[in-house]
């Protein structure tokens, strides 16, 4: 159990730099800073959204939280453990506590593997349960996401996009993780199916106390699922707060531009969007180059 005064996830001063291709043989290659001192914390059972446009650093943050990439500086603590200093064997064991749901339900499932093989993959990596026990757990978790035990022997091409994402969620659930990182989990789905998957994620959170770190650019999705929103712009956090606070009273021009871009039939919306964009451009012009 997580102590009541300690957050489940603690990200501190996270920096990630990437080296650019060398442009000249006698010059050092340049660097780009995808994340620039990001800090945040998430309490158990809560949901936090990371929002921003493409290139803002959202997916980089997700990869670092999942320990799929190494930070240039800063730390990621889950349940009090620094994920990036754990030995490989300990990190593999720690992955029981955090899993990921990827954006594309068509690309994230191996078409050559059966549903049983896909869903039990995290258990196979842990190597602590028998095949019979793995199958039993897979059947149980499929039922929890609204699929049937008979689906275990099927393959991804036999399912719709929404059903495939349920399979991906089942794979993430099977180790009973404390944290699920969901990178644009419904963006590849039809609008009607998005609501079903989001409702499923909410139900699972209520039933199992799951904590979500949601990566998204869709503010409607964020408003539906999350307790807190963090706005990333050029690798930095520029604003944070509850969805109601940010969407009604955004302070930063970038946040206002995101809110203004949400389609709404409302007089003056186009003028508000242009004004927010002008503020953002003015701030970007005033910011010194790194």
PDB file of C-alpha atoms in Angstrom, residues 161-286:
ATOM      1  CA  UNK A 161     -11.376  -1.357 -33.234  1.00  0.00           C
ATOM      2  CA  UNK A 162     -13.247  -0.908 -29.971  1.00  0.00           C
ATOM      3  CA  UNK A 163     -12.946  -4.599 -29.140  1.00  0.00           C
ATOM      4  CA  UNK A 164      -9.224  -4.517 -29.909  1.00  0.00           C
ATOM      5  CA  UNK A 165      -8.754  -1.644 -27.493  1.00  0.00           C
ATOM      6  CA  UNK A 166     -10.631  -3.668 -24.860  1.00  0.00           C
ATOM      7  CA  UNK A 167      -8.111  -6.462 -25.473  1.00  0.00           C
ATOM      8  CA  UNK A 168      -5.283  -3.949 -25.019  1.00  0.00           C
ATOM      9  CA  UNK A 169      -6.853  -2.773 -21.752  1.00  0.00           C
ATOM     10  CA  UNK A 170      -7.222  -6.401 -20.635  1.00  0.00           C
ATOM     11  CA  UNK A 171      -3.511  -6.930 -21.302  1.00  0.00           C
ATOM     12  CA  UNK A 172      -2.717  -3.889 -19.141  1.00  0.00           C
ATOM     13  CA  UNK A 173      -5.047  -5.046 -16.365  1.00  0.00           C
ATOM     14  CA  UNK A 174      -3.881  -8.627 -16.013  1.00  0.00           C
ATOM     15  CA  UNK A 175      -1.073  -7.870 -13.553  1.00  0.00           C
ATOM     16  CA  UNK A 176      -3.438  -5.739 -11.450  1.00  0.00           C
ATOM     17  CA  UNK A 177      -1.301  -2.595 -11.894  1.00  0.00           C
ATOM     18  CA  UNK A 178      -1.525   0.447  -9.667  1.00  0.00           C
ATOM     19  CA  UNK A 179      -0.863   2.822 -12.601  1.00  0.00           C
ATOM     20  CA  UNK A 180      -1.945   2.670 -16.243  1.00  0.00           C
ATOM     21  CA  UNK A 181      -0.379   5.091 -18.723  1.00  0.00           C
ATOM     22  CA  UNK A 182      -2.844   5.569 -21.587  1.00  0.00           C
ATOM     23  CA  UNK A 183      -1.372   7.284 -24.659  1.00  0.00           C
ATOM     24  CA  UNK A 184      -4.282   8.638 -26.745  1.00  0.00           C
ATOM     25  CA  UNK A 185      -6.286   5.462 -25.965  1.00  0.00           C
ATOM     26  CA  UNK A 186      -9.395   6.397 -27.996  1.00  0.00           C
ATOM     27  CA  UNK A 187      -8.092   8.721 -30.713  1.00  0.00           C
ATOM     28  CA  UNK A 188      -8.093   5.952 -33.357  1.00  0.00           C
ATOM     29  CA  UNK A 189     -11.697   4.949 -32.597  1.00  0.00           C
ATOM     30  CA  UNK A 190     -15.051   6.184 -33.864  1.00  0.00           C
ATOM     31  CA  UNK A 191     -16.766   8.705 -31.591  1.00  0.00           C
ATOM     32  CA  UNK A 192     -19.498   6.260 -30.556  1.00  0.00           C
ATOM     33  CA  UNK A 193     -16.890   3.659 -29.597  1.00  0.00           C
ATOM     34  CA  UNK A 194     -14.769   6.241 -27.737  1.00  0.00           C
ATOM     35  CA  UNK A 195     -17.545   6.740 -25.186  1.00  0.00           C
ATOM     36  CA  UNK A 196     -17.784   2.985 -24.568  1.00  0.00           C
ATOM     37  CA  UNK A 197     -14.037   2.639 -23.954  1.00  0.00           C
ATOM     38  CA  UNK A 198     -13.921   5.716 -21.699  1.00  0.00           C
ATOM     39  CA  UNK A 199     -16.856   4.449 -19.650  1.00  0.00           C
ATOM     40  CA  UNK A 200     -15.082   1.108 -19.338  1.00  0.00           C
ATOM     41  CA  UNK A 201     -11.928   2.838 -18.058  1.00  0.00           C
ATOM     42  CA  UNK A 202     -13.996   4.732 -15.484  1.00  0.00           C
ATOM     43  CA  UNK A 203     -15.731   1.557 -14.315  1.00  0.00           C
ATOM     44  CA  UNK A 204     -12.392  -0.237 -13.943  1.00  0.00           C
ATOM     45  CA  UNK A 205     -11.016   2.662 -11.920  1.00  0.00           C
ATOM     46  CA  UNK A 206     -13.973   2.513  -9.537  1.00  0.00           C
ATOM     47  CA  UNK A 207     -13.746  -1.277  -9.231  1.00  0.00           C
ATOM     48  CA  UNK A 208      -9.967  -1.629  -8.833  1.00  0.00           C
ATOM     49  CA  UNK A 209      -8.703   1.800  -7.748  1.00  0.00           C
ATOM     50  CA  UNK A 210      -6.525   2.223 -10.836  1.00  0.00           C
ATOM     51  CA  UNK A 211      -4.576   5.449 -11.300  1.00  0.00           C
ATOM     52  CA  UNK A 212      -4.508   6.801 -14.865  1.00  0.00           C
ATOM     53  CA  UNK A 213      -1.925   8.996 -16.538  1.00  0.00           C
ATOM     54  CA  UNK A 214      -3.760   9.985 -19.717  1.00  0.00           C
ATOM     55  CA  UNK A 215      -1.857  11.436 -22.668  1.00  0.00           C
ATOM     56  CA  UNK A 216      -4.282  13.277 -24.924  1.00  0.00           C
ATOM     57  CA  UNK A 217      -4.972  16.257 -27.130  1.00  0.00           C
ATOM     58  CA  UNK A 218      -8.748  15.786 -26.891  1.00  0.00           C
ATOM     59  CA  UNK A 219     -10.130  18.006 -24.149  1.00  0.00           C
ATOM     60  CA  UNK A 220     -13.540  16.317 -24.256  1.00  0.00           C
ATOM     61  CA  UNK A 221     -11.897  12.989 -23.396  1.00  0.00           C
ATOM     62  CA  UNK A 222      -9.892  14.657 -20.630  1.00  0.00           C
ATOM     63  CA  UNK A 223     -12.987  16.278 -19.149  1.00  0.00           C
ATOM     64  CA  UNK A 224     -14.761  12.909 -19.113  1.00  0.00           C
ATOM     65  CA  UNK A 225     -12.062  10.921 -17.328  1.00  0.00           C
ATOM     66  CA  UNK A 226      -9.592  13.076 -15.407  1.00  0.00           C
ATOM     67  CA  UNK A 227      -9.423  14.870 -12.063  1.00  0.00           C
ATOM     68  CA  UNK A 228      -6.457  17.087 -12.983  1.00  0.00           C
ATOM     69  CA  UNK A 229      -5.016  18.485 -16.199  1.00  0.00           C
ATOM     70  CA  UNK A 230      -1.392  19.394 -16.894  1.00  0.00           C
ATOM     71  CA  UNK A 231      -0.727  21.492 -20.002  1.00  0.00           C
ATOM     72  CA  UNK A 232       2.601  20.920 -21.753  1.00  0.00           C
ATOM     73  CA  UNK A 233       4.021  23.487 -24.160  1.00  0.00           C
ATOM     74  CA  UNK A 234       7.482  23.107 -25.706  1.00  0.00           C
ATOM     75  CA  UNK A 235       8.451  20.579 -23.058  1.00  0.00           C
ATOM     76  CA  UNK A 236       7.402  22.693 -20.080  1.00  0.00           C
ATOM     77  CA  UNK A 237       4.326  22.720 -17.859  1.00  0.00           C
ATOM     78  CA  UNK A 238       2.608  26.055 -18.427  1.00  0.00           C
ATOM     79  CA  UNK A 239      -0.602  25.453 -16.472  1.00  0.00           C
ATOM     80  CA  UNK A 240      -2.364  22.861 -14.340  1.00  0.00           C
ATOM     81  CA  UNK A 241      -5.650  22.477 -12.528  1.00  0.00           C
ATOM     82  CA  UNK A 242      -8.989  20.718 -12.614  1.00  0.00           C
ATOM     83  CA  UNK A 243     -10.750  20.409 -15.997  1.00  0.00           C
ATOM     84  CA  UNK A 244     -13.455  22.843 -14.846  1.00  0.00           C
ATOM     85  CA  UNK A 245     -10.863  25.453 -13.820  1.00  0.00           C
ATOM     86  CA  UNK A 246      -8.712  25.194 -16.915  1.00  0.00           C
ATOM     87  CA  UNK A 247     -11.471  24.978 -19.484  1.00  0.00           C
ATOM     88  CA  UNK A 248     -13.489  27.847 -17.968  1.00  0.00           C
ATOM     89  CA  UNK A 249     -10.741  30.137 -16.680  1.00  0.00           C
ATOM     90  CA  UNK A 250      -7.524  29.289 -18.531  1.00  0.00           C
ATOM     91  CA  UNK A 251      -4.735  31.741 -17.689  1.00  0.00           C
ATOM     92  CA  UNK A 252      -1.983  30.838 -20.143  1.00  0.00           C
ATOM     93  CA  UNK A 253      -2.487  31.840 -23.797  1.00  0.00           C
ATOM     94  CA  UNK A 254      -1.523  28.354 -24.979  1.00  0.00           C
ATOM     95  CA  UNK A 255      -4.215  26.764 -22.797  1.00  0.00           C
ATOM     96  CA  UNK A 256      -6.719  29.302 -24.089  1.00  0.00           C
ATOM     97  CA  UNK A 257      -5.790  28.416 -27.653  1.00  0.00           C
ATOM     98  CA  UNK A 258      -6.364  24.701 -26.926  1.00  0.00           C
ATOM     99  CA  UNK A 259      -9.756  25.400 -25.372  1.00  0.00           C
ATOM    100  CA  UNK A 260     -10.727  27.755 -28.203  1.00  0.00           C
ATOM    101  CA  UNK A 261      -9.875  25.057 -30.760  1.00  0.00           C
ATOM    102  CA  UNK A 262     -12.555  22.714 -29.400  1.00  0.00           C
ATOM    103  CA  UNK A 263     -15.468  22.791 -31.887  1.00  0.00           C
ATOM    104  CA  UNK A 264     -18.442  24.598 -30.361  1.00  0.00           C
ATOM    105  CA  UNK A 265     -21.395  26.427 -31.818  1.00  0.00           C
ATOM    106  CA  UNK A 266     -20.941  29.624 -29.891  1.00  0.00           C
ATOM    107  CA  UNK A 267     -20.873  33.279 -31.058  1.00  0.00           C
ATOM    108  CA  UNK A 268     -17.462  34.852 -30.785  1.00  0.00           C
ATOM    109  CA  UNK A 269     -15.605  31.526 -30.626  1.00  0.00           C
ATOM    110  CA  UNK A 270     -13.590  32.293 -33.760  1.00  0.00           C
ATOM    111  CA  UNK A 271     -12.608  35.711 -32.361  1.00  0.00           C
ATOM    112  CA  UNK A 272     -11.547  34.112 -29.059  1.00  0.00           C
ATOM    113  CA  UNK A 273      -9.470  31.543 -30.921  1.00  0.00           C
ATOM    114  CA  UNK A 274      -7.699  34.240 -32.960  1.00  0.00           C
ATOM    115  CA  UNK A 275      -7.031  36.311 -29.828  1.00  0.00           C
ATOM    116  CA  UNK A 276      -5.558  33.318 -27.976  1.00  0.00           C
ATOM    117  CA  UNK A 277      -3.360  32.474 -30.961  1.00  0.00           C
ATOM    118  CA  UNK A 278      -2.122  36.072 -31.139  1.00  0.00           C
ATOM    119  CA  UNK A 279      -1.201  36.030 -27.434  1.00  0.00           C
ATOM    120  CA  UNK A 280       0.624  32.750 -27.867  1.00  0.00           C
ATOM    121  CA  UNK A 281       2.583  33.965 -30.878  1.00  0.00           C
ATOM    122  CA  UNK A 282       3.571  37.127 -29.057  1.00  0.00           C
ATOM    123  CA  UNK A 283       4.830  35.116 -26.084  1.00  0.00           C
ATOM    124  CA  UNK A 284       6.749  32.711 -28.350  1.00  0.00           C
ATOM    125  CA  UNK A 285       8.417  35.647 -30.124  1.00  0.00           C
ATOM    126  CA  UNK A 286       9.488  37.098 -26.780  1.00  0.00           C
TER     127      UNK A 286
END
